[in-house]
PDB file of C-alpha atoms in Angstrom:
ATOM      1  CA  MET A  76       0.000   0.000   0.000  1.00 60.00           C
ATOM      2  CA  ASN A  77       1.187   3.530  -0.812  1.00 89.00           C
ATOM      3  CA  THR A  78       2.955   5.322   2.094  1.00 95.00           C
ATOM      4  CA  ILE A  79       0.845   8.451   1.595  1.00 96.00           C
ATOM      5  CA  ILE A  80      -2.358   6.415   1.944  1.00 97.00           C
ATOM      6  CA  GLU A  81      -1.029   4.688   5.062  1.00 97.00           C
ATOM      7  CA  ARG A  82      -0.174   8.025   6.676  1.00 97.00           C
ATOM      8  CA  PHE A  83      -3.569   9.451   5.706  1.00 98.00           C
ATOM      9  CA  ASP A  84      -5.417   6.463   7.188  1.00 97.00           C
ATOM     10  CA  LYS A  85      -3.401   6.806  10.394  1.00 97.00           C
ATOM     11  CA  ILE A  86      -4.514  10.436  10.745  1.00 97.00           C
ATOM     12  CA  LYS A  87      -8.139   9.417  10.203  1.00 97.00           C
ATOM     13  CA  LEU A  88      -7.714   6.749  12.880  1.00 97.00           C
ATOM     14  CA  ASN A  89      -6.165   9.245  15.327  1.00 97.00           C
ATOM     15  CA  ILE A  90      -9.134  11.571  14.765  1.00 98.00           C
ATOM     16  CA  ALA A  91     -11.645   8.760  15.284  1.00 97.00           C
ATOM     17  CA  LYS A  92     -10.003   7.907  18.627  1.00 97.00           C
ATOM     18  CA  THR A  93     -10.836  11.401  19.951  1.00 96.00           C
ATOM     19  CA  LYS A  94     -14.545  10.676  19.261  1.00 96.00           C
ATOM     20  CA  PRO A  95     -15.289  14.122  17.770  1.00 95.00           C
ATOM     21  CA  ALA A  96     -18.854  15.447  18.074  1.00 92.00           C
ATOM     22  CA  GLN A  97     -18.833  16.603  14.435  1.00 93.00           C
ATOM     23  CA  ASN A  98     -17.375  15.329  11.204  1.00 96.00           C
ATOM     24  CA  VAL A  99     -13.707  16.368  10.799  1.00 98.00           C
ATOM     25  CA  ASN A 100     -12.493  17.157   7.279  1.00 98.00           C
ATOM     26  CA  VAL A 101      -8.806  16.591   6.596  1.00 98.00           C
ATOM     27  CA  ILE A 102      -7.396  19.180   4.214  1.00 98.00           C
ATOM     28  CA  ALA A 103      -4.350  17.517   2.683  1.00 98.00           C
ATOM     29  CA  VAL A 104      -1.973  20.450   2.260  1.00 98.00           C
ATOM     30  CA  SER A 105      -0.384  19.780  -1.103  1.00 96.00           C
ATOM     31  CA  LYS A 106       1.576  23.033  -1.575  1.00 94.00           C
ATOM     32  CA  THR A 107       5.019  22.500  -3.205  1.00 94.00           C
ATOM     33  CA  PHE A 108       4.199  18.856  -4.048  1.00 95.00           C
ATOM     34  CA  SER A 109       3.661  17.810  -7.665  1.00 94.00           C
ATOM     35  CA  ILE A 110       0.327  16.463  -8.831  1.00 94.00           C
ATOM     36  CA  GLU A 111       2.051  13.084  -9.415  1.00 94.00           C
ATOM     37  CA  HIS A 112       2.999  12.975  -5.727  1.00 95.00           C
ATOM     38  CA  ILE A 113      -0.549  13.878  -4.646  1.00 96.00           C
ATOM     39  CA  LYS A 114      -2.350  11.634  -7.145  1.00 95.00           C
ATOM     40  CA  PRO A 115      -2.448   8.439  -5.001  1.00 96.00           C
ATOM     41  CA  LEU A 116      -4.600  10.327  -2.473  1.00 97.00           C
ATOM     42  CA  ILE A 117      -6.897  11.689  -5.197  1.00 97.00           C
ATOM     43  CA  ASP A 118      -7.263   8.169  -6.618  1.00 96.00           C
ATOM     44  CA  TYR A 119      -7.997   6.907  -3.101  1.00 96.00           C
ATOM     45  CA  GLY A 120     -11.090   9.127  -3.152  1.00 96.00           C
ATOM     46  CA  HIS A 121      -9.968  11.954  -0.890  1.00 98.00           C
ATOM     47  CA  SER A 122     -11.456  15.303  -1.943  1.00 97.00           C
ATOM     48  CA  HIS A 123     -10.124  18.170   0.245  1.00 98.00           C
ATOM     49  CA  PHE A 124      -6.753  19.673  -0.724  1.00 98.00           C
ATOM     50  CA  GLY A 125      -5.040  22.872   0.412  1.00 98.00           C
ATOM     51  CA  GLU A 126      -2.739  25.276  -1.411  1.00 98.00           C
ATOM     52  CA  ASN A 127      -1.235  28.571  -0.313  1.00 96.00           C
ATOM     53  CA  LYS A 128      -0.293  30.227  -3.619  1.00 97.00           C
ATOM     54  CA  VAL A 129      -2.838  31.011  -6.329  1.00 97.00           C
ATOM     55  CA  GLN A 130      -0.354  30.755  -9.200  1.00 97.00           C
ATOM     56  CA  GLU A 131       0.987  27.347  -8.158  1.00 97.00           C
ATOM     57  CA  ALA A 132      -2.519  26.037  -7.503  1.00 97.00           C
ATOM     58  CA  THR A 133      -3.801  27.224 -10.899  1.00 97.00           C
ATOM     59  CA  SER A 134      -1.054  25.488 -12.870  1.00 96.00           C
ATOM     60  CA  LYS A 135      -1.413  22.332 -10.772  1.00 96.00           C
ATOM     61  CA  TRP A 136      -5.168  21.904 -10.293  1.00 97.00           C
ATOM     62  CA  SER A 137      -7.026  23.590 -13.194  1.00 96.00           C
ATOM     63  CA  LYS A 138      -7.103  20.561 -15.507  1.00 95.00           C
ATOM     64  CA  ILE A 139      -7.673  17.889 -12.885  1.00 95.00           C
ATOM     65  CA  LYS A 140     -10.513  19.840 -11.232  1.00 95.00           C
ATOM     66  CA  LYS A 141     -12.373  20.051 -14.533  1.00 93.00           C
ATOM     67  CA  LYS A 142     -12.311  16.245 -14.742  1.00 93.00           C
ATOM     68  CA  ASN A 143     -13.154  15.608 -11.088  1.00 93.00           C
ATOM     69  CA  ASP A 144     -16.214  17.348  -9.629  1.00 90.00           C
ATOM     70  CA  ASN A 145     -15.599  15.946  -6.158  1.00 94.00           C
ATOM     71  CA  LEU A 146     -12.331  17.811  -5.610  1.00 97.00           C
ATOM     72  CA  LYS A 147     -12.564  20.732  -3.193  1.00 98.00           C
ATOM     73  CA  LEU A 148      -9.667  23.152  -3.197  1.00 98.00           C
ATOM     74  CA  HIS A 149      -8.896  25.267  -0.137  1.00 98.00           C
ATOM     75  CA  MET A 150      -6.891  28.502  -0.218  1.00 98.00           C
ATOM     76  CA  ILE A 151      -5.059  28.420   3.102  1.00 97.00           C
ATOM     77  CA  GLY A 152      -2.283  30.975   2.543  1.00 96.00           C
ATOM     78  CA  LYS A 153      -2.219  34.764   2.593  1.00 96.00           C
ATOM     79  CA  LEU A 154      -4.363  35.971  -0.314  1.00 97.00           C
ATOM     80  CA  GLN A 155      -3.401  39.227  -2.039  1.00 96.00           C
ATOM     81  CA  THR A 156      -6.303  41.353  -3.290  1.00 97.00           C
ATOM     82  CA  ASN A 157      -4.876  41.367  -6.839  1.00 97.00           C
ATOM     83  CA  LYS A 158      -5.125  37.550  -6.885  1.00 98.00           C
ATOM     84  CA  ALA A 159      -8.742  37.497  -5.651  1.00 98.00           C
ATOM     85  CA  LYS A 160     -10.261  36.989  -9.112  1.00 98.00           C
ATOM     86  CA  ASP A 161      -8.025  33.996  -9.904  1.00 98.00           C
ATOM     87  CA  ALA A 162      -8.747  32.567  -6.453  1.00 98.00           C
ATOM     88  CA  VAL A 163     -12.513  32.781  -7.016  1.00 98.00           C
ATOM     89  CA  LYS A 164     -12.105  31.026 -10.383  1.00 97.00           C
ATOM     90  CA  LEU A 165     -10.277  28.028  -8.922  1.00 98.00           C
ATOM     91  CA  PHE A 166     -10.927  27.593  -5.207  1.00 98.00           C
ATOM     92  CA  ASP A 167     -13.991  26.325  -3.346  1.00 98.00           C
ATOM     93  CA  TYR A 168     -12.954  27.581   0.103  1.00 98.00           C
ATOM     94  CA  VAL A 169     -10.852  30.504   1.321  1.00 98.00           C
ATOM     95  CA  HIS A 170      -9.501  30.122   4.866  1.00 98.00           C
ATOM     96  CA  SER A 171      -7.551  33.384   4.997  1.00 97.00           C
ATOM     97  CA  LEU A 172     -10.176  36.122   4.777  1.00 98.00           C
ATOM     98  CA  ASP A 173      -8.367  38.812   6.734  1.00 97.00           C
ATOM     99  CA  SER A 174      -9.416  42.313   5.617  1.00 97.00           C
ATOM    100  CA  LYS A 175     -12.341  44.390   4.371  1.00 98.00           C
ATOM    101  CA  LYS A 176     -10.415  45.186   1.170  1.00 98.00           C
ATOM    102  CA  LEU A 177     -10.007  41.479   0.392  1.00 98.00           C
ATOM    103  CA  ALA A 178     -13.628  40.727   1.330  1.00 98.00           C
ATOM    104  CA  ASP A 179     -14.872  43.443  -1.064  1.00 98.00           C
ATOM    105  CA  ALA A 180     -12.677  42.141  -3.905  1.00 98.00           C
ATOM    106  CA  LEU A 181     -13.848  38.551  -3.412  1.00 98.00           C
ATOM    107  CA  ALA A 182     -17.513  39.618  -3.256  1.00 98.00           C
ATOM    108  CA  LYS A 183     -17.155  41.585  -6.511  1.00 98.00           C
ATOM    109  CA  HIS A 184     -15.473  38.708  -8.391  1.00 98.00           C
ATOM    110  CA  GLN A 185     -17.981  36.162  -7.084  1.00 98.00           C
ATOM    111  CA  ILE A 186     -20.781  38.165  -8.713  1.00 97.00           C
ATOM    112  CA  SER A 187     -18.969  38.572 -12.054  1.00 97.00           C
ATOM    113  CA  LEU A 188     -17.929  34.889 -12.160  1.00 97.00           C
ATOM    114  CA  LYS A 189     -21.270  33.593 -10.798  1.00 97.00           C
ATOM    115  CA  LYS A 190     -19.561  31.584  -8.067  1.00 97.00           C
ATOM    116  CA  ASN A 191     -20.249  31.228  -4.373  1.00 97.00           C
ATOM    117  CA  LEU A 192     -17.257  30.205  -2.278  1.00 98.00           C
ATOM    118  CA  LYS A 193     -17.189  29.244   1.376  1.00 98.00           C
ATOM    119  CA  TYR A 194     -15.091  31.424   3.676  1.00 98.00           C
ATOM    120  CA  PHE A 195     -13.274  31.265   6.988  1.00 98.00           C
ATOM    121  CA  ILE A 196     -12.316  34.493   8.733  1.00 98.00           C
ATOM    122  CA  GLN A 197      -8.699  34.320   9.872  1.00 98.00           C
ATOM    123  CA  VAL A 198      -8.481  35.554  13.452  1.00 97.00           C
ATOM    124  CA  ASN A 199      -5.219  36.974  14.796  1.00 95.00           C
ATOM    125  CA  ILE A 200      -5.846  35.412  18.179  1.00 91.00           C
ATOM    126  CA  GLY A 201      -2.441  36.200  19.665  1.00 83.00           C
ATOM    127  CA  ASN A 202      -2.416  39.812  18.376  1.00 82.00           C
ATOM    128  CA  GLU A 203       0.890  39.113  16.615  1.00 81.00           C
ATOM    129  CA  ILE A 204       2.190  42.046  14.561  1.00 83.00           C
ATOM    130  CA  GLN A 205       3.761  39.750  11.932  1.00 83.00           C
ATOM    131  CA  LYS A 206       0.591  37.682  11.405  1.00 85.00           C
ATOM    132  CA  SER A 207      -2.447  38.345   9.250  1.00 89.00           C
ATOM    133  CA  GLY A 208      -5.936  38.091  10.603  1.00 95.00           C
ATOM    134  CA  ILE A 209      -8.743  40.121  12.109  1.00 97.00           C
ATOM    135  CA  PRO A 210      -8.049  41.223  15.711  1.00 95.00           C
ATOM    136  CA  VAL A 211     -10.446  39.624  18.191  1.00 95.00           C
ATOM    137  CA  GLY A 212     -11.926  43.039  19.102  1.00 95.00           C
ATOM    138  CA  GLU A 213     -12.891  43.711  15.455  1.00 96.00           C
ATOM    139  CA  LEU A 214     -14.266  40.258  14.665  1.00 97.00           C
ATOM    140  CA  ASP A 215     -17.990  40.874  15.303  1.00 97.00           C
ATOM    141  CA  PRO A 216     -18.394  43.938  13.039  1.00 98.00           C
ATOM    142  CA  PHE A 217     -16.227  42.343  10.331  1.00 98.00           C
ATOM    143  CA  TYR A 218     -18.294  39.139  10.390  1.00 98.00           C
ATOM    144  CA  TYR A 219     -21.604  41.034  10.154  1.00 97.00           C
ATOM    145  CA  TYR A 220     -20.244  43.216   7.340  1.00 98.00           C
ATOM    146  CA  CYS A 221     -19.175  40.144   5.308  1.00 98.00           C
ATOM    147  CA  LYS A 222     -22.400  38.274   5.977  1.00 97.00           C
ATOM    148  CA  ASN A 223     -25.064  40.970   5.793  1.00 97.00           C
ATOM    149  CA  GLU A 224     -23.617  43.716   3.583  1.00 97.00           C
ATOM    150  CA  ILE A 225     -21.633  41.851   0.920  1.00 98.00           C
ATOM    151  CA  ASN A 226     -23.257  38.401   1.199  1.00 97.00           C
ATOM    152  CA  LEU A 227     -20.184  36.234   1.683  1.00 98.00           C
ATOM    153  CA  ASN A 228     -20.893  32.695   2.836  1.00 98.00           C
ATOM    154  CA  ILE A 229     -18.948  32.672   6.111  1.00 98.00           C
ATOM    155  CA  LYS A 230     -18.558  29.068   7.267  1.00 97.00           C
ATOM    156  CA  GLY A 231     -16.411  29.665  10.302  1.00 98.00           C
ATOM    157  CA  LEU A 232     -13.198  30.958  11.822  1.00 98.00           C
ATOM    158  CA  MET A 233      -9.581  30.018  11.137  1.00 98.00           C
ATOM    159  CA  VAL A 234      -6.485  30.371  13.289  1.00 96.00           C
ATOM    160  CA  ILE A 235      -2.739  29.843  13.056  1.00 93.00           C
ATOM    161  CA  PRO A 236      -1.868  29.992  16.766  1.00 90.00           C
ATOM    162  CA  PRO A 237       1.288  31.678  18.086  1.00 87.00           C
ATOM    163  CA  ASN A 238       4.290  29.373  18.202  1.00 86.00           C
ATOM    164  CA  ASP A 239       4.504  29.265  22.001  1.00 87.00           C
ATOM    165  CA  ASN A 240       3.584  25.607  22.694  1.00 84.00           C
ATOM    166  CA  ASN A 241       0.197  26.728  23.950  1.00 88.00           C
ATOM    167  CA  SER A 242      -2.002  25.868  20.955  1.00 90.00           C
ATOM    168  CA  GLU A 243      -4.711  24.409  23.146  1.00 93.00           C
ATOM    169  CA  LYS A 244      -5.399  27.763  24.818  1.00 94.00           C
ATOM    170  CA  TYR A 245      -5.901  29.427  21.417  1.00 95.00           C
ATOM    171  CA  PHE A 246      -8.062  26.591  20.077  1.00 96.00           C
ATOM    172  CA  LYS A 247     -10.290  26.955  23.128  1.00 96.00           C
ATOM    173  CA  SER A 248     -10.587  30.727  22.575  1.00 96.00           C
ATOM    174  CA  LEU A 249     -11.435  30.304  18.891  1.00 97.00           C
ATOM    175  CA  ASN A 250     -14.106  27.756  19.755  1.00 97.00           C
ATOM    176  CA  GLN A 251     -15.713  30.262  22.156  1.00 97.00           C
ATOM    177  CA  LEU A 252     -15.595  33.044  19.553  1.00 97.00           C
ATOM    178  CA  SER A 253     -17.159  30.713  17.000  1.00 97.00           C
ATOM    179  CA  LYS A 254     -20.002  29.840  19.379  1.00 96.00           C
ATOM    180  CA  SER A 255     -20.633  33.518  20.134  1.00 97.00           C
ATOM    181  CA  LEU A 256     -21.301  34.037  16.396  1.00 97.00           C
ATOM    182  CA  ALA A 257     -23.239  30.750  16.078  1.00 97.00           C
ATOM    183  CA  LEU A 258     -20.864  29.495  13.371  1.00 97.00           C
ATOM    184  CA  GLN A 259     -20.689  25.827  12.407  1.00 92.00           C
ATOM    185  CA  ASP A 260     -17.065  25.299  11.417  1.00 98.00           C
ATOM    186  CA  LEU A 261     -13.555  25.797  12.751  1.00 98.00           C
ATOM    187  CA  SER A 262     -10.401  25.585  10.646  1.00 98.00           C
ATOM    188  CA  MET A 263      -7.555  24.881  13.047  1.00 97.00           C
ATOM    189  CA  GLY A 264      -4.841  22.342  13.703  1.00 96.00           C
ATOM    190  CA  MET A 265      -1.878  21.251  11.596  1.00 95.00           C
ATOM    191  CA  SER A 266       0.466  18.259  11.561  1.00 93.00           C
ATOM    192  CA  ALA A 267       1.869  18.977  15.038  1.00 93.00           C
ATOM    193  CA  ASP A 268      -1.329  19.846  16.907  1.00 95.00           C
ATOM    194  CA  TYR A 269      -4.368  18.547  15.019  1.00 97.00           C
ATOM    195  CA  ILE A 270      -5.391  16.174  17.839  1.00 96.00           C
ATOM    196  CA  GLU A 271      -5.708  19.111  20.288  1.00 96.00           C
ATOM    197  CA  ALA A 272      -7.595  21.071  17.640  1.00 97.00           C
ATOM    198  CA  VAL A 273     -10.095  18.249  17.105  1.00 98.00           C
ATOM    199  CA  LYS A 274     -10.629  17.984  20.863  1.00 96.00           C
ATOM    200  CA  HIS A 275     -11.596  21.665  20.831  1.00 96.00           C
ATOM    201  CA  GLY A 276     -14.073  21.411  17.984  1.00 97.00           C
ATOM    202  CA  ALA A 277     -12.046  21.697  14.757  1.00 98.00           C
ATOM    203  CA  THR A 278     -14.086  20.584  11.747  1.00 98.00           C
ATOM    204  CA  PHE A 279     -11.327  21.278   9.199  1.00 98.00           C
ATOM    205  CA  ILE A 280      -7.689  20.462   9.938  1.00 98.00           C
ATOM    206  CA  ARG A 281      -4.817  21.417   7.613  1.00 98.00           C
ATOM    207  CA  VAL A 282      -2.280  18.599   7.441  1.00 97.00           C
ATOM    208  CA  GLY A 283       0.606  18.457   4.963  1.00 95.00           C
ATOM    209  CA  SER A 284       3.927  16.914   5.980  1.00 94.00           C
ATOM    210  CA  SER A 285       2.271  14.166   8.070  1.00 96.00           C
ATOM    211  CA  ILE A 286       0.644  12.952   4.855  1.00 96.00           C
ATOM    212  CA  PHE A 287       2.982  13.866   2.014  1.00 96.00           C
ATOM    213  CA  GLY A 288       6.326  13.799   3.834  1.00 92.00           C
ATOM    214  CA  LYS A 289       8.949  16.482   4.271  1.00 89.00           C
ATOM    215  CA  ARG A 290       8.991  19.410   1.869  1.00 81.00           C
ATOM    216  CA  SER A 291      12.232  19.827  -0.035  1.00 73.00           C
TER     217      SER A 291
END
C-alpha cells in the first residue's frame, strides 16, 4: 500500500479515537508537491486539498478539477487582493479572509464569475504584529459586514496559533468566539497539533507533511 495512503489512514484513525462530536475534514496540504505525488490520495477518493499560492494552484489543479467534480480546493495561505479573481475562479474555500479590502474584492469577483465560495475568517488570536488576521476586538463587526452587507458565505473561523507551545489555549478561545457568532465550522490544527484542535471542535484540519512527507 502507498505510504501516503497509510499516513492518511493513520490520521483518520487518530481523529476517530478522539470521538469528535462533528465530522472532521482533513485538508491535505499539497503546496510544493507535484500532482504526481498527490495523485495516489486523489485516486484513493480523498477530496479536500489545500494550497497557499494562487499561481501554483492554478497550474497544478485547473485541468484535474475540470475532470473531477468531487475535488474541493482550499486557499489556506495569505491571499493578495490582486489575486482574488483567480482565487474565485479556482478555489472552493478561502480560509484566509483577513481584511475588508479582500472581502470586497472577493464579493465583486464572485458576482462577475457567478460563483459562491465558502469562507473562513482568519483571526489573529495572539495579536501578533507579523501575522495576518482580524483582531479579536474587530471580529464581530467584520463578520456582520461580510455576511449581511456583501453576502459572503462565512462558514467559520480560522487560526494559526502563536508558536509558544500553547495551541490548546488558542483553540479553546477560537471555539468560544465561534459559538458567540453561532458558526458551524472551525479551521484549526496542523500536523503537530491537530489532535488538540479536534478535541476543541475543529471541523477542518490542515495537514501536509504528516501525509505527504517532508517538503524539499
